[in-house]
Amino acid sequence: MVRSRISLAEARRIALGAQGFDRERPKTRPDARHLRRVIHTLGLLQLDYVNVLVPAHLLVLWSRLGNYDTERFARLVYAQREFTEQWAHEASIVPMSSWPLLAHRRQAHNLHKNNPLRRIRGHGAYLDRVLEQVRQEGALTASDLPPVPGPRRNPGDWHRSIPRWALEHHFARGALAVSRRRRNFQRVYDLPERVVPDRYLSRCLSTDDARRQLLRIAAKAMGIATLQDLADYFRMSPREVAPLLADLVTDGSLVAVAVESWAETAYLSATARLPRKIPGASLLSPFDPTVWFRPRAERLFGFHYRIEIYVPAPRRKWGYYVLPFRLGDQIVARVDLKADRIASRLCALAVHEEAGVDRGNCVTRLATELRDLANWLGLENIHVRQHNAIARQLARLV
């Protein structure tokens, strides 16, 4: 696609197509090929285990695939050694091929000045002992390590044990890798050479070469993006990667374009497609790459989105765990959802429509989406709190 100017509607379709929304969900139960395709399309899955509804990364896959088997997903990621966990956007699942691309980040990791490990006398020797225990005994979790009394916690500190802080530190710097997750989501750590295939473990790139490749992956996953968008995808500094964009334009990986109403230059990936339409509807995880960088969501969809988990209840405008609802190439509503597993009920605590939406069509499609989501989660009923007109209409349908 060779273009110098892109309309906003075209930019939306390019972006959604790059994220895999240009195809309908599979008609049959998704298999490993579908799961693999989604992760490679996105380049990563940001991990989040807030379980109000379902862990957010599982919802990212559901938005694109529908009723898939989460056990099959776990086997693909952790048993088949095609993917691994790394700090990418945040803590993420990435293809094994991304291990060498993130080496410079692992090498730059140091103990933060507020890390509780710094307050442990002889913390360097303690970290060495933890690593030696993994080396001698094999894969383990924080609960497999001897407890260590830690310093008094300050308000706002993460509630982690000292052994967990130690394992997380070794993971961040690449001395350990995540072998698998237990059913309670606890990480199991092992030496990288027991987890990562040697062809990735031994591959070395310069920092700039690694960043260029990360920018290519980000550009492919977004289709069209500004410098800020591209840098945010793998949490890189815009200042550091700005000079590298010229290299990618020169080698044809990116094309600089102007997008209607965007103040900044946009970069169109060489792999980008312009779908004629974006089909279907889907609820989106708060950490879906389509909306995780809030300025981009606002530029593309006119959708001002903030997650309010950490906002005191009286100050929340939309709700605790609000999911955007995509219909075609627009975001038309947002729904505050909760899975009440004791009552086997999917609860829509609040529903809000965007301005100018065809409410009838929105409600019909949202009702179908909620039924499908409830079925996937194994919940028998749907309850909609009827606090406004769209919620009352939705309640009548579900």
Tab-separated table of C-alpha atoms in Angstrom:
chain	number	residue	atom	x	y	z
A	1	MET	CA	0.000	0.000	0.000
A	2	VAL	CA	1.715	3.224	-1.164
A	3	ARG	CA	-0.114	6.272	0.184
A	4	SER	CA	0.929	9.693	1.428
A	5	ARG	CA	-2.410	10.660	3.033
A	6	ILE	CA	-4.774	8.413	4.974
A	7	SER	CA	-8.288	9.263	6.140
A	8	LEU	CA	-9.182	8.629	9.773
A	9	ALA	CA	-11.674	5.924	8.761
A	10	GLU	CA	-8.955	4.195	6.733
A	11	ALA	CA	-6.508	4.456	9.660
A	12	ARG	CA	-9.048	2.738	11.913
A	13	ARG	CA	-9.522	-0.137	9.458
A	14	ILE	CA	-5.764	-0.496	8.953
A	15	ALA	CA	-5.194	-0.570	12.734
A	16	LEU	CA	-7.969	-3.067	13.434
A	17	GLY	CA	-6.919	-5.243	10.501
A	18	ALA	CA	-3.354	-5.352	11.819
A	19	GLN	CA	-4.747	-6.512	15.174
A	20	GLY	CA	-6.581	-9.410	13.529
A	21	PHE	CA	-10.083	-7.950	13.615
A	22	ASP	CA	-10.438	-8.056	9.827
A	23	ARG	CA	-11.544	-11.682	10.044
A	24	GLU	CA	-14.513	-13.266	11.782
A	25	ARG	CA	-14.010	-15.564	14.742
A	26	PRO	CA	-13.468	-19.214	13.788
A	27	LYS	CA	-16.638	-21.198	13.114
A	28	THR	CA	-15.173	-24.232	14.915
A	29	ARG	CA	-13.387	-24.507	18.267
A	30	PRO	CA	-10.045	-22.664	17.927
A	31	ASP	CA	-6.971	-24.872	17.953
A	32	ALA	CA	-3.267	-24.233	18.533
A	33	ARG	CA	-2.875	-22.745	15.047
A	34	HIS	CA	-5.414	-20.011	15.846
A	35	LEU	CA	-3.810	-19.237	19.202
A	36	ARG	CA	-0.342	-19.146	17.665
A	37	ARG	CA	-1.512	-16.828	14.895
A	38	VAL	CA	-2.996	-14.304	17.322
A	39	ILE	CA	0.122	-14.087	19.491
A	40	HIS	CA	2.376	-13.660	16.449
A	41	THR	CA	-0.025	-11.080	14.992
A	42	LEU	CA	0.120	-9.022	18.182
A	43	GLY	CA	3.799	-9.665	18.882
A	44	LEU	CA	3.049	-10.124	22.591
A	45	LEU	CA	0.311	-10.658	25.165
A	46	GLN	CA	0.491	-8.379	28.190
A	47	LEU	CA	-0.066	-10.476	31.320
A	48	ASP	CA	-2.562	-9.335	33.912
A	49	TYR	CA	-4.096	-11.634	36.517
A	50	VAL	CA	-6.771	-9.361	37.980
A	51	ASN	CA	-9.560	-11.917	38.107
A	52	VAL	CA	-12.682	-9.751	38.424
A	53	LEU	CA	-13.813	-11.188	35.104
A	54	VAL	CA	-11.006	-13.322	33.673
A	55	PRO	CA	-7.244	-12.663	33.473
A	56	ALA	CA	-6.928	-9.895	30.903
A	57	HIS	CA	-4.534	-11.668	28.509
A	58	LEU	CA	-6.999	-14.558	28.170
A	59	LEU	CA	-9.660	-12.049	27.175
A	60	VAL	CA	-7.408	-10.609	24.445
A	61	LEU	CA	-7.454	-14.022	22.756
A	62	TRP	CA	-11.197	-14.464	23.310
A	63	SER	CA	-11.926	-11.108	21.646
A	64	ARG	CA	-10.418	-12.482	18.428
A	65	LEU	CA	-11.167	-16.209	18.653
A	66	GLY	CA	-14.254	-16.692	20.792
A	67	ASN	CA	-14.745	-19.932	22.709
A	68	TYR	CA	-11.221	-21.364	22.967
A	69	ASP	CA	-9.735	-23.792	25.496
A	70	THR	CA	-7.511	-22.011	28.042
A	71	GLU	CA	-5.765	-25.299	28.892
A	72	ARG	CA	-4.750	-25.654	25.254
A	73	PHE	CA	-3.379	-22.120	25.398
A	74	ALA	CA	-1.314	-22.951	28.513
A	75	ARG	CA	0.132	-26.043	26.835
A	76	LEU	CA	1.078	-24.065	23.743
A	77	VAL	CA	2.840	-21.344	25.734
A	78	TYR	CA	4.563	-23.358	28.443
A	79	ALA	CA	4.838	-26.977	27.286
A	80	GLN	CA	5.766	-26.589	23.625
A	81	ARG	CA	8.457	-23.943	24.225
A	82	GLU	CA	7.259	-21.729	21.357
A	83	PHE	CA	6.672	-18.770	23.672
A	84	THR	CA	8.096	-17.412	26.896
A	85	GLU	CA	7.516	-14.656	29.432
A	86	GLN	CA	9.534	-11.454	29.328
A	87	TRP	CA	9.290	-7.798	30.236
A	88	ALA	CA	8.130	-6.452	26.863
A	89	HIS	CA	5.233	-3.955	27.026
A	90	GLU	CA	4.847	-4.902	30.656
A	91	ALA	CA	5.221	-8.507	31.839
A	92	SER	CA	4.205	-10.340	28.677
A	93	ILE	CA	4.096	-13.577	26.745
A	94	VAL	CA	6.282	-13.249	23.647
A	95	PRO	CA	7.499	-15.612	20.917
A	96	MET	CA	10.791	-17.287	21.799
A	97	SER	CA	12.338	-15.395	18.898
A	98	SER	CA	11.931	-12.191	20.934
A	99	TRP	CA	14.250	-13.424	23.708
A	100	PRO	CA	17.417	-12.016	22.056
A	101	LEU	CA	15.596	-8.802	21.103
A	102	LEU	CA	15.067	-8.001	24.778
A	103	ALA	CA	18.602	-8.847	25.954
A	104	HIS	CA	19.611	-5.181	26.227
A	105	ARG	CA	16.710	-4.586	28.603
A	106	ARG	CA	17.681	-7.534	30.786
A	107	GLN	CA	21.304	-6.372	30.857
A	108	ALA	CA	20.254	-2.875	31.933
A	109	HIS	CA	18.175	-4.129	34.869
A	110	ASN	CA	19.380	-3.165	38.340
A	111	LEU	CA	17.842	-3.347	41.784
A	112	HIS	CA	15.608	-0.310	42.216
A	113	LYS	CA	16.600	1.872	45.128
A	114	ASN	CA	13.314	1.030	46.898
A	115	ASN	CA	13.550	-2.720	46.290
A	116	PRO	CA	13.241	-4.489	49.686
A	117	LEU	CA	16.209	-6.699	48.744
A	118	ARG	CA	18.474	-3.687	49.231
A	119	ARG	CA	17.478	-3.609	52.890
A	120	ILE	CA	18.578	-7.204	53.471
A	121	ARG	CA	22.075	-7.471	54.931
A	122	GLY	CA	24.267	-9.374	52.480
A	123	HIS	CA	21.604	-9.306	49.757
A	124	GLY	CA	24.180	-10.089	47.046
A	125	ALA	CA	25.144	-13.353	48.732
A	126	TYR	CA	21.455	-14.173	49.252
A	127	LEU	CA	20.725	-13.675	45.552
A	128	ASP	CA	23.628	-15.960	44.685
A	129	ARG	CA	22.240	-18.660	47.000
A	130	VAL	CA	18.812	-18.476	45.359
A	131	LEU	CA	20.320	-18.915	41.917
A	132	GLU	CA	22.462	-21.822	43.109
A	133	GLN	CA	19.393	-23.555	44.570
A	134	VAL	CA	17.653	-23.385	41.188
A	135	ARG	CA	20.800	-24.659	39.522
A	136	GLN	CA	21.034	-27.625	41.892
A	137	GLU	CA	17.361	-28.500	42.472
A	138	GLY	CA	15.668	-27.464	39.234
A	139	ALA	CA	12.544	-25.392	38.588
A	140	LEU	CA	10.914	-23.875	41.649
A	141	THR	CA	8.545	-21.187	42.921
A	142	ALA	CA	8.959	-18.582	45.629
A	143	SER	CA	7.174	-20.888	48.084
A	144	ASP	CA	9.861	-23.553	47.502
A	145	LEU	CA	12.558	-21.241	48.887
A	146	PRO	CA	13.227	-20.881	52.621
A	147	PRO	CA	11.356	-17.905	54.102
A	148	VAL	CA	13.458	-14.838	54.793
A	149	PRO	CA	12.343	-12.078	57.184
A	150	GLY	CA	12.074	-8.872	55.238
A	151	PRO	CA	12.139	-5.214	56.232
A	152	ARG	CA	9.010	-3.562	57.497
A	153	ARG	CA	6.687	-2.733	54.638
A	154	ASN	CA	5.924	0.860	53.793
A	155	PRO	CA	2.458	1.959	52.664
A	156	GLY	CA	2.053	1.169	48.984
A	157	ASP	CA	4.724	-1.560	48.896
A	158	TRP	CA	4.005	-4.639	46.795
A	159	HIS	CA	2.994	-7.553	49.024
A	160	ARG	CA	5.744	-9.924	47.905
A	161	SER	CA	7.905	-12.184	49.993
A	162	ILE	CA	11.659	-11.709	49.911
A	163	PRO	CA	12.132	-15.013	47.993
A	164	ARG	CA	9.694	-13.758	45.367
A	165	TRP	CA	11.518	-10.447	45.070
A	166	ALA	CA	14.737	-12.426	44.542
A	167	LEU	CA	13.279	-14.634	41.814
A	168	GLU	CA	11.677	-11.636	40.086
A	169	HIS	CA	15.040	-9.857	40.096
A	170	HIS	CA	16.806	-12.835	38.512
A	171	PHE	CA	13.986	-13.104	35.955
A	172	ALA	CA	14.222	-9.413	35.030
A	173	ARG	CA	17.953	-9.631	34.397
A	174	GLY	CA	17.709	-12.940	32.492
A	175	ALA	CA	19.427	-15.224	35.007
A	176	LEU	CA	16.122	-17.119	35.303
A	177	ALA	CA	13.238	-17.757	32.929
A	178	VAL	CA	9.620	-18.747	33.546
A	179	SER	CA	9.196	-22.447	32.977
A	180	ARG	CA	5.431	-22.586	33.531
A	181	ARG	CA	2.562	-21.309	35.653
A	182	ARG	CA	0.771	-23.285	38.321
A	183	ARG	CA	-3.023	-23.332	38.473
A	184	ASN	CA	-2.937	-20.530	41.038
A	185	PHE	CA	-0.986	-18.494	38.435
A	186	GLN	CA	2.263	-18.775	40.459
A	187	ARG	CA	5.375	-18.565	38.313
A	188	VAL	CA	7.757	-21.523	38.213
A	189	TYR	CA	11.344	-20.406	37.497
A	190	ASP	CA	14.254	-22.272	35.947
A	191	LEU	CA	17.576	-21.548	34.292
A	192	PRO	CA	17.164	-20.060	30.788
A	193	GLU	CA	19.157	-22.878	29.186
A	194	ARG	CA	16.466	-25.313	30.378
A	195	VAL	CA	13.657	-23.180	28.961
A	196	VAL	CA	14.869	-21.206	25.920
A	197	PRO	CA	16.106	-23.068	22.804
A	198	ASP	CA	19.808	-22.528	22.216
A	199	ARG	CA	19.333	-20.820	18.834
A	200	TYR	CA	17.635	-17.939	20.665
A	201	LEU	CA	19.724	-18.095	23.808
A	202	SER	CA	22.985	-17.751	21.875
A	203	ARG	CA	21.860	-15.100	19.386
A	204	CYS	CA	23.426	-11.678	19.983
A	205	LEU	CA	22.327	-8.348	18.519
A	206	SER	CA	23.412	-4.788	19.085
A	207	THR	CA	20.985	-2.646	21.069
A	208	ASP	CA	20.067	-0.606	17.991
A	209	ASP	CA	19.476	-3.699	15.852
A	210	ALA	CA	17.243	-5.149	18.564
A	211	ARG	CA	15.287	-1.920	18.854
A	212	ARG	CA	14.827	-1.727	15.082
A	213	GLN	CA	13.375	-5.222	15.075
A	214	LEU	CA	11.081	-4.407	17.994
A	215	LEU	CA	9.887	-1.342	16.080
A	216	ARG	CA	9.153	-3.534	13.029
A	217	ILE	CA	7.127	-5.923	15.186
A	218	ALA	CA	5.255	-3.019	16.754
A	219	ALA	CA	4.572	-1.436	13.354
A	220	LYS	CA	3.261	-4.729	11.949
A	221	ALA	CA	0.983	-5.182	14.974
A	222	MET	CA	-0.419	-1.648	14.745
A	223	GLY	CA	-0.495	-1.161	10.992
A	224	ILE	CA	-0.280	2.593	11.274
A	225	ALA	CA	1.198	4.497	14.213
A	226	THR	CA	3.004	7.600	15.415
A	227	LEU	CA	6.460	7.635	16.982
A	228	GLN	CA	4.879	7.655	20.461
A	229	ASP	CA	2.652	4.683	19.559
A	230	LEU	CA	5.563	2.653	18.219
A	231	ALA	CA	7.806	3.387	21.180
A	232	ASP	CA	5.098	2.512	23.712
A	233	TYR	CA	4.409	-0.931	22.262
A	234	PHE	CA	7.621	-2.331	23.742
A	235	ARG	CA	8.031	0.427	26.334
A	236	MET	CA	10.958	2.079	24.595
A	237	SER	CA	11.973	5.716	24.885
A	238	PRO	CA	10.705	7.839	21.958
A	239	ARG	CA	13.922	9.846	22.185
A	240	GLU	CA	16.048	6.705	21.790
A	241	VAL	CA	14.102	5.166	18.911
A	242	ALA	CA	13.347	8.326	16.926
A	243	PRO	CA	16.666	8.144	14.992
A	244	LEU	CA	15.976	4.491	14.149
A	245	LEU	CA	12.697	5.286	12.381
A	246	ALA	CA	14.645	6.949	9.559
A	247	ASP	CA	16.476	3.641	9.014
A	248	LEU	CA	13.170	1.782	8.771
A	249	VAL	CA	11.792	4.312	6.294
A	250	THR	CA	14.972	3.978	4.225
A	251	ASP	CA	14.824	0.167	4.121
A	252	GLY	CA	11.114	0.201	3.238
A	253	SER	CA	9.790	-1.236	6.519
A	254	LEU	CA	7.830	1.974	7.156
A	255	VAL	CA	6.302	4.742	5.041
A	256	ALA	CA	5.760	8.198	6.523
A	257	VAL	CA	2.174	9.365	5.937
A	258	ALA	CA	-0.263	12.022	7.085
A	259	VAL	CA	-3.482	10.903	8.794
A	260	GLU	CA	-6.584	13.076	8.852
A	261	SER	CA	-6.798	15.071	12.130
A	262	TRP	CA	-3.515	13.662	13.527
A	263	ALA	CA	-1.024	16.361	14.466
A	264	GLU	CA	1.983	14.025	14.302
A	265	THR	CA	3.488	12.159	11.367
A	266	ALA	CA	2.251	8.580	11.114
A	267	TYR	CA	4.211	5.550	9.924
A	268	LEU	CA	2.533	2.918	7.791
A	269	SER	CA	3.940	-0.596	8.054
A	270	ALA	CA	5.008	-2.273	4.801
A	271	THR	CA	2.818	-5.211	5.889
A	272	ALA	CA	-0.289	-3.076	6.464
A	273	ARG	CA	-3.575	-3.900	4.732
A	274	LEU	CA	-6.595	-1.670	4.189
A	275	PRO	CA	-9.639	-3.912	4.711
A	276	ARG	CA	-12.814	-2.824	2.942
A	277	LYS	CA	-14.687	-3.336	6.224
A	278	ILE	CA	-14.104	-4.621	9.734
A	279	PRO	CA	-16.634	-7.320	10.596
A	280	GLY	CA	-18.103	-8.501	13.851
A	281	ALA	CA	-18.161	-7.201	17.400
A	282	SER	CA	-16.016	-7.833	20.470
A	283	LEU	CA	-15.533	-6.760	24.037
A	284	LEU	CA	-11.925	-5.668	24.550
A	285	SER	CA	-9.663	-6.263	27.513
A	286	PRO	CA	-8.453	-3.106	29.270
A	287	PHE	CA	-4.960	-4.292	28.256
A	288	ASP	CA	-5.767	-5.083	24.636
A	289	PRO	CA	-3.127	-3.549	22.337
A	290	THR	CA	-5.956	-1.883	20.422
A	291	VAL	CA	-6.641	0.439	23.369
A	292	TRP	CA	-3.788	0.075	25.875
A	293	PHE	CA	-2.083	3.311	24.754
A	294	ARG	CA	-4.880	5.710	25.640
A	295	PRO	CA	-3.784	8.651	23.411
A	296	ARG	CA	-3.885	6.309	20.387
A	297	ALA	CA	-7.361	5.025	21.301
A	298	GLU	CA	-8.532	8.611	21.483
A	299	ARG	CA	-6.945	9.516	18.142
A	300	LEU	CA	-8.320	6.467	16.330
A	301	PHE	CA	-11.776	6.113	17.842
A	302	GLY	CA	-12.521	9.392	19.620
A	303	PHE	CA	-12.681	7.152	22.701
A	304	HIS	CA	-11.468	8.607	25.996
A	305	TYR	CA	-10.609	5.534	28.080
A	306	ARG	CA	-9.243	5.226	31.597
A	307	ILE	CA	-9.285	2.126	33.781
A	308	GLU	CA	-10.711	2.936	37.218
A	309	ILE	CA	-9.563	-0.028	39.338
A	310	TYR	CA	-7.365	2.300	41.390
A	311	VAL	CA	-9.904	5.152	41.520
A	312	PRO	CA	-11.876	5.387	44.807
A	313	ALA	CA	-15.442	4.148	44.238
A	314	PRO	CA	-17.163	7.544	44.769
A	315	ARG	CA	-14.971	9.096	42.071
A	316	ARG	CA	-15.488	6.435	39.376
A	317	LYS	CA	-17.285	7.661	36.280
A	318	TRP	CA	-17.642	4.369	34.405
A	319	GLY	CA	-16.992	1.508	36.847
A	320	TYR	CA	-14.349	-0.766	38.363
A	321	TYR	CA	-13.478	-3.073	35.428
A	322	VAL	CA	-14.766	-1.447	32.270
A	323	LEU	CA	-14.380	-3.088	28.859
A	324	PRO	CA	-14.711	-1.187	25.581
A	325	PHE	CA	-17.214	-2.705	23.146
A	326	ARG	CA	-16.136	-2.668	19.498
A	327	LEU	CA	-18.728	-2.906	16.754
A	328	GLY	CA	-17.223	-2.955	13.266
A	329	ASP	CA	-14.561	-0.257	13.137
A	330	GLN	CA	-15.988	1.815	15.997
A	331	ILE	CA	-15.992	1.609	19.775
A	332	VAL	CA	-19.652	2.121	20.578
A	333	ALA	CA	-20.008	1.399	24.305
A	334	ARG	CA	-18.255	0.443	27.528
A	335	VAL	CA	-19.413	-2.162	30.038
A	336	ASP	CA	-18.384	-2.670	33.676
A	337	LEU	CA	-18.272	-6.467	33.982
A	338	LYS	CA	-17.799	-8.913	36.837
A	339	ALA	CA	-17.947	-12.704	36.974
A	340	ASP	CA	-19.890	-13.798	40.072
A	341	ARG	CA	-18.671	-17.386	40.144
A	342	ILE	CA	-20.544	-18.342	43.324
A	343	ALA	CA	-23.890	-17.373	41.779
A	344	SER	CA	-22.708	-18.495	38.293
A	345	ARG	CA	-23.649	-15.115	36.908
A	346	LEU	CA	-22.066	-12.585	34.539
A	347	CYS	CA	-22.839	-9.147	35.966
A	348	ALA	CA	-22.994	-6.000	33.849
A	349	LEU	CA	-22.762	-3.452	36.648
A	350	ALA	CA	-22.899	-0.478	34.285
A	351	VAL	CA	-23.378	0.107	30.542
A	352	HIS	CA	-22.605	3.375	28.772
A	353	GLU	CA	-23.069	4.113	25.072
A	354	GLU	CA	-20.874	6.469	23.067
A	355	ALA	CA	-22.323	9.559	21.416
A	356	GLY	CA	-24.150	9.091	18.121
A	357	VAL	CA	-24.494	5.307	18.402
A	358	ASP	CA	-27.372	3.312	16.913
A	359	ARG	CA	-28.588	2.041	20.280
A	360	GLY	CA	-30.793	-0.713	18.925
A	361	ASN	CA	-28.005	-2.326	16.896
A	362	CYS	CA	-25.486	-1.782	19.697
A	363	VAL	CA	-27.699	-3.479	22.299
A	364	THR	CA	-28.534	-6.428	20.037
A	365	ARG	CA	-24.876	-7.133	19.284
A	366	LEU	CA	-23.797	-6.538	22.888
A	367	ALA	CA	-26.419	-8.981	24.166
A	368	THR	CA	-25.018	-11.664	21.858
A	369	GLU	CA	-21.475	-10.889	23.000
A	370	LEU	CA	-22.435	-11.156	26.664
A	371	ARG	CA	-24.151	-14.504	26.084
A	372	ASP	CA	-21.066	-15.837	24.290
A	373	LEU	CA	-18.780	-14.553	27.055
A	374	ALA	CA	-20.942	-16.110	29.777
A	375	ASN	CA	-20.901	-19.442	27.942
A	376	TRP	CA	-17.108	-19.353	27.606
A	377	LEU	CA	-16.730	-18.592	31.308
A	378	GLY	CA	-19.204	-21.336	32.246
A	379	LEU	CA	-21.632	-18.877	33.841
A	380	GLU	CA	-25.322	-19.775	33.698
A	381	ASN	CA	-26.969	-16.350	33.943
A	382	ILE	CA	-26.487	-12.723	32.964
A	383	HIS	CA	-27.574	-9.854	35.177
A	384	VAL	CA	-27.651	-6.243	33.956
A	385	ARG	CA	-27.953	-3.481	36.523
A	386	GLN	CA	-30.580	-1.180	35.030
A	387	HIS	CA	-29.234	2.254	35.806
A	388	ASN	CA	-29.935	3.986	32.464
A	389	ALA	CA	-31.865	3.579	29.197
A	390	ILE	CA	-29.328	1.413	27.356
A	391	ALA	CA	-28.939	-0.861	30.389
A	392	ARG	CA	-32.721	-1.318	30.648
A	393	GLN	CA	-32.914	-2.184	26.957
A	394	LEU	CA	-29.993	-4.614	27.287
A	395	ALA	CA	-31.551	-6.267	30.351
A	396	ARG	CA	-34.723	-7.030	28.375
A	397	LEU	CA	-32.664	-8.840	25.723
A	398	VAL	CA	-30.431	-10.953	27.968
